[in-house]
C-alpha positions as a Python dict, from the first residue, in 0.01 Angstrom:
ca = {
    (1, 'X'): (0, 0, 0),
    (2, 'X'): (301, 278, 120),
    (3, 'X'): (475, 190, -271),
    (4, 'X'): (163, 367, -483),
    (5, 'X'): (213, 705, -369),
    (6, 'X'): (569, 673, -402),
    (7, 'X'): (499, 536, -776),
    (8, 'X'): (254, 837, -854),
    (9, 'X'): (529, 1066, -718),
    (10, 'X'): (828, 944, -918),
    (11, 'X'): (600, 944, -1237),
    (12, 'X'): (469, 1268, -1142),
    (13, 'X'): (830, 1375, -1182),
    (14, 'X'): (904, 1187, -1447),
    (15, 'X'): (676, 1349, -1650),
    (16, 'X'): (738, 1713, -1514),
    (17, 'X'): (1083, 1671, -1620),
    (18, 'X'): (1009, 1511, -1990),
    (19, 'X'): (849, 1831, -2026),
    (20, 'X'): (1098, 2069, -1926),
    (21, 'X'): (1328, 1975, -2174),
    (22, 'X'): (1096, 1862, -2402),
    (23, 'X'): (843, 2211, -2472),
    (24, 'X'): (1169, 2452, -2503),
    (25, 'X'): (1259, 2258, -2836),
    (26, 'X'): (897, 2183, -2960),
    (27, 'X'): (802, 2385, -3292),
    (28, 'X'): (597, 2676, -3178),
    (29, 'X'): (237, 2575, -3121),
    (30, 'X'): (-48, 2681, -2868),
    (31, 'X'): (91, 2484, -2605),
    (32, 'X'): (430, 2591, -2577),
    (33, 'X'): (335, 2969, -2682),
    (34, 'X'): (112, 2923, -2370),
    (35, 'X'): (365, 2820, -2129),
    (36, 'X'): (635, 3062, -2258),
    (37, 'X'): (383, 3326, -2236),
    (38, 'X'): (249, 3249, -1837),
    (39, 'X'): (537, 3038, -1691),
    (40, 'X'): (840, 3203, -1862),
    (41, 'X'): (707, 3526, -1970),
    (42, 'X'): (865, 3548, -2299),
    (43, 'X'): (724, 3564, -2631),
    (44, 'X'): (879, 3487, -2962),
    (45, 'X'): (713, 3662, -3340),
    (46, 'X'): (895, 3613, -3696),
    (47, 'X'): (766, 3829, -3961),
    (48, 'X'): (920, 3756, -4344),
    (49, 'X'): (1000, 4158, -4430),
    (50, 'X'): (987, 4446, -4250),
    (51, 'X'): (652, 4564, -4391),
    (52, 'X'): (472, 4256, -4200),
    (53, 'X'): (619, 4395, -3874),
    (54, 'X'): (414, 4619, -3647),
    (55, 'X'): (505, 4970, -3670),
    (56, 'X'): (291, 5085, -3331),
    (57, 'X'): (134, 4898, -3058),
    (58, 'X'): (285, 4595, -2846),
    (59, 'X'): (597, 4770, -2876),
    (60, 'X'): (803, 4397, -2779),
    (61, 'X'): (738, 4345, -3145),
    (62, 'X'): (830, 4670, -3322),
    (63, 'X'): (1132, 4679, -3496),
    (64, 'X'): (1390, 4985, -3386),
    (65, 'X'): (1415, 5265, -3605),
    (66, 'X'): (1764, 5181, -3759),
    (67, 'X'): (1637, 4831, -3860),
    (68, 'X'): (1653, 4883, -4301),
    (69, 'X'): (1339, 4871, -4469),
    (70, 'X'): (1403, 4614, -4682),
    (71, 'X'): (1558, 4352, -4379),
    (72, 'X'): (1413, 4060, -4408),
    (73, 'X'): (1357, 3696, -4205),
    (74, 'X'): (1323, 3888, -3915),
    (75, 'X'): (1301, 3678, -3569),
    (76, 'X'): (1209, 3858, -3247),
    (77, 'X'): (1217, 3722, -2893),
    (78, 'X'): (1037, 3981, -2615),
    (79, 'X'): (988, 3900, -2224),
    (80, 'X'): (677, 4009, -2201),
    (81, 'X'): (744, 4221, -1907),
    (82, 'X'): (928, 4426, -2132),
    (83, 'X'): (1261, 4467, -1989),
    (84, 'X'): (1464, 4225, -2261),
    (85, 'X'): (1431, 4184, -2621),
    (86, 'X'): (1625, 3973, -2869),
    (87, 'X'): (1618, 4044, -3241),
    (88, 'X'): (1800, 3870, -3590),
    (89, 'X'): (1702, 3955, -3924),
    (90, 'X'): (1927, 3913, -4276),
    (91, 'X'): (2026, 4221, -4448),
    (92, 'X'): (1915, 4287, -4829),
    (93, 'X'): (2049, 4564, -5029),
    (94, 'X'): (2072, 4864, -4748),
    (95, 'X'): (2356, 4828, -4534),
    (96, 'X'): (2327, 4835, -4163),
    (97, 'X'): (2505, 5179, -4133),
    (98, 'X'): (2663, 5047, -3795),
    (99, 'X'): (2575, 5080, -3402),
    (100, 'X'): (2618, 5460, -3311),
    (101, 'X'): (2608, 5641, -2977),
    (102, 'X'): (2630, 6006, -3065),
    (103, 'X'): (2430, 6147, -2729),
    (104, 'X'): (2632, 6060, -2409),
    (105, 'X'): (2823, 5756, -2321),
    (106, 'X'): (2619, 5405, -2365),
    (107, 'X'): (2614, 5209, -2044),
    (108, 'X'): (2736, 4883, -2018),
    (109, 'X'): (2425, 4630, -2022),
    (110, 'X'): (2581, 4335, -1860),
    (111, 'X'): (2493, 4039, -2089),
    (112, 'X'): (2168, 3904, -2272),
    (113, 'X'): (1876, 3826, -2000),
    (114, 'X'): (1731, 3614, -2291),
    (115, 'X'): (1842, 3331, -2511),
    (116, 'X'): (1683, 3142, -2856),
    (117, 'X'): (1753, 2857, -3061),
    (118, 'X'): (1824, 3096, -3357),
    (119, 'X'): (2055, 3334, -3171),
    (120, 'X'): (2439, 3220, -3210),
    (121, 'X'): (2724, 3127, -2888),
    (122, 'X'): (2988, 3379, -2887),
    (123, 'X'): (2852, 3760, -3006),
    (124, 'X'): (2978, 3951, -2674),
    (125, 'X'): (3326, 4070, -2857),
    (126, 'X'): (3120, 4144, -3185),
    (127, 'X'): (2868, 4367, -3017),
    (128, 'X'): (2856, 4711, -3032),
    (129, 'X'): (2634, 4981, -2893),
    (130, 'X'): (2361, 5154, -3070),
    (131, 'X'): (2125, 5417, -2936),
    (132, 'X'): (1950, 5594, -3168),
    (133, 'X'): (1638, 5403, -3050),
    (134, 'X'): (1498, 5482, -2721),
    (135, 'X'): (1632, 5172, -2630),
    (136, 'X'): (2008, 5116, -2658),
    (137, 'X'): (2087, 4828, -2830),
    (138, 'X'): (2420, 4589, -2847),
    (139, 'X'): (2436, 4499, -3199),
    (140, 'X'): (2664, 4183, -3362),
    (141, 'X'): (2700, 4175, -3765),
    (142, 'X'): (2778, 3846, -3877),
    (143, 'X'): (2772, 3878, -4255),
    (144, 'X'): (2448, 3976, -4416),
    (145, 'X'): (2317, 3815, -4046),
    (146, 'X'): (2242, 4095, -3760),
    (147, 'X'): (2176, 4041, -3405),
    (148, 'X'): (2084, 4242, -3152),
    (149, 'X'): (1956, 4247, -2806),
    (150, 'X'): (1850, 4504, -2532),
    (151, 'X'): (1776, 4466, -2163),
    (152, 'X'): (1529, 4801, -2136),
    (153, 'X'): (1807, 5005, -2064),
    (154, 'X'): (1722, 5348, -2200),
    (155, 'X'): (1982, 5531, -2482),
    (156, 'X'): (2169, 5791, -2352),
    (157, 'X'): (2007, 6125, -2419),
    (158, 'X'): (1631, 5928, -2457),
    (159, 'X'): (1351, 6126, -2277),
    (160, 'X'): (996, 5956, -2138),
    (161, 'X'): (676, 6096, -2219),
    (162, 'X'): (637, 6361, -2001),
    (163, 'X'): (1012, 6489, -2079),
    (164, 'X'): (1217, 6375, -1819),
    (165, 'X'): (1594, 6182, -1913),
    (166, 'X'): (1459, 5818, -1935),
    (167, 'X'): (1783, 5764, -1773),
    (168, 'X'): (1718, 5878, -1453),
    (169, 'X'): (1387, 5688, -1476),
    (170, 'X'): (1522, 5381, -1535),
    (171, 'X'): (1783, 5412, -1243),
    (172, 'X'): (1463, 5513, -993),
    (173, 'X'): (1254, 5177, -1096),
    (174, 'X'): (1576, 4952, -1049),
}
């Protein structure tokens, strides 16, 4: 009689463990978006072109301003809390015209709070800072490949909507 709870436990387990490694590497579906979504709190889009991205609303989806119009294969990874954001699209014809910081110094963002399948090992000495988003952005070009992630941190020289340096903002909420 004492070994059947011990049996319901273990496959209890069993099966809670399948599924943690299991659902991270399962094709996106309803399931998995659900549990990234609640559990995890991250969200992932891909859009072919720019044109099919969102240009207002959820802003975890909308591409930065110094994304070119004609990038395509564009993958996007948000925590839905909004703090972190990873993004990789493929260069067409337009150039990336490089990261730039031309208001104040960038700040130094740590590392990436979020990972995908899709983003590569080893960008940290590729990356470079880009802030002419209100976001600042480290930014890796690997070829006609880009890849770039932010943590919320607000660019240098950014302002929130009722005017005040989004710097000192973001240094009062955390």
């Amino acid at each position: 009689m004492k070994r059947r709870p011990l049996v319901i436990v273990a496959t209890t387990v069993g099966v809670v463990a399948a599924a943690a490694l299991a659902l991270p590497n399962l094709p996106p579906n309803p399931l998995t978006d659900s549990i990234n979504d609640q559990v995890f709190k991250e969200k992932s889009k891909h859009f072919a072109t720019t044109a099919d991205a969102p240009t207002r609303g959820n802003p975890a989806f909308t591409l930065p301003s110094w994304v070119p119009k004609d990038a395509t294969d564009i993958r996007i990874r948000a925590r839905t809390t909004g703090e972190a954001k990873l993004i990789r699209f493929t260069l067409g014809a337009t150039p990336l015209d490089g990261p730039q910081c031309t208001t104040g110094a960038p700040r130094d963002l740590g590392g990436r709070r979020l990972d995908a399948k899709w983003w590569p090992h080893g960008t940290r000495a590729e990356e470079r800072p880009d802030c002419r988003d209100y976001y600042q952005y480290q930014v890796a070009v690997r070829g006609k490949r880009v890849y770039a992630w932010t943590d919320g941190t607000p660019s240098p020289g950014a302002k929130t909507a009722d005017g005040a340096p989004a710097q000192a903002h973001a240094r009062s909420r955390g």
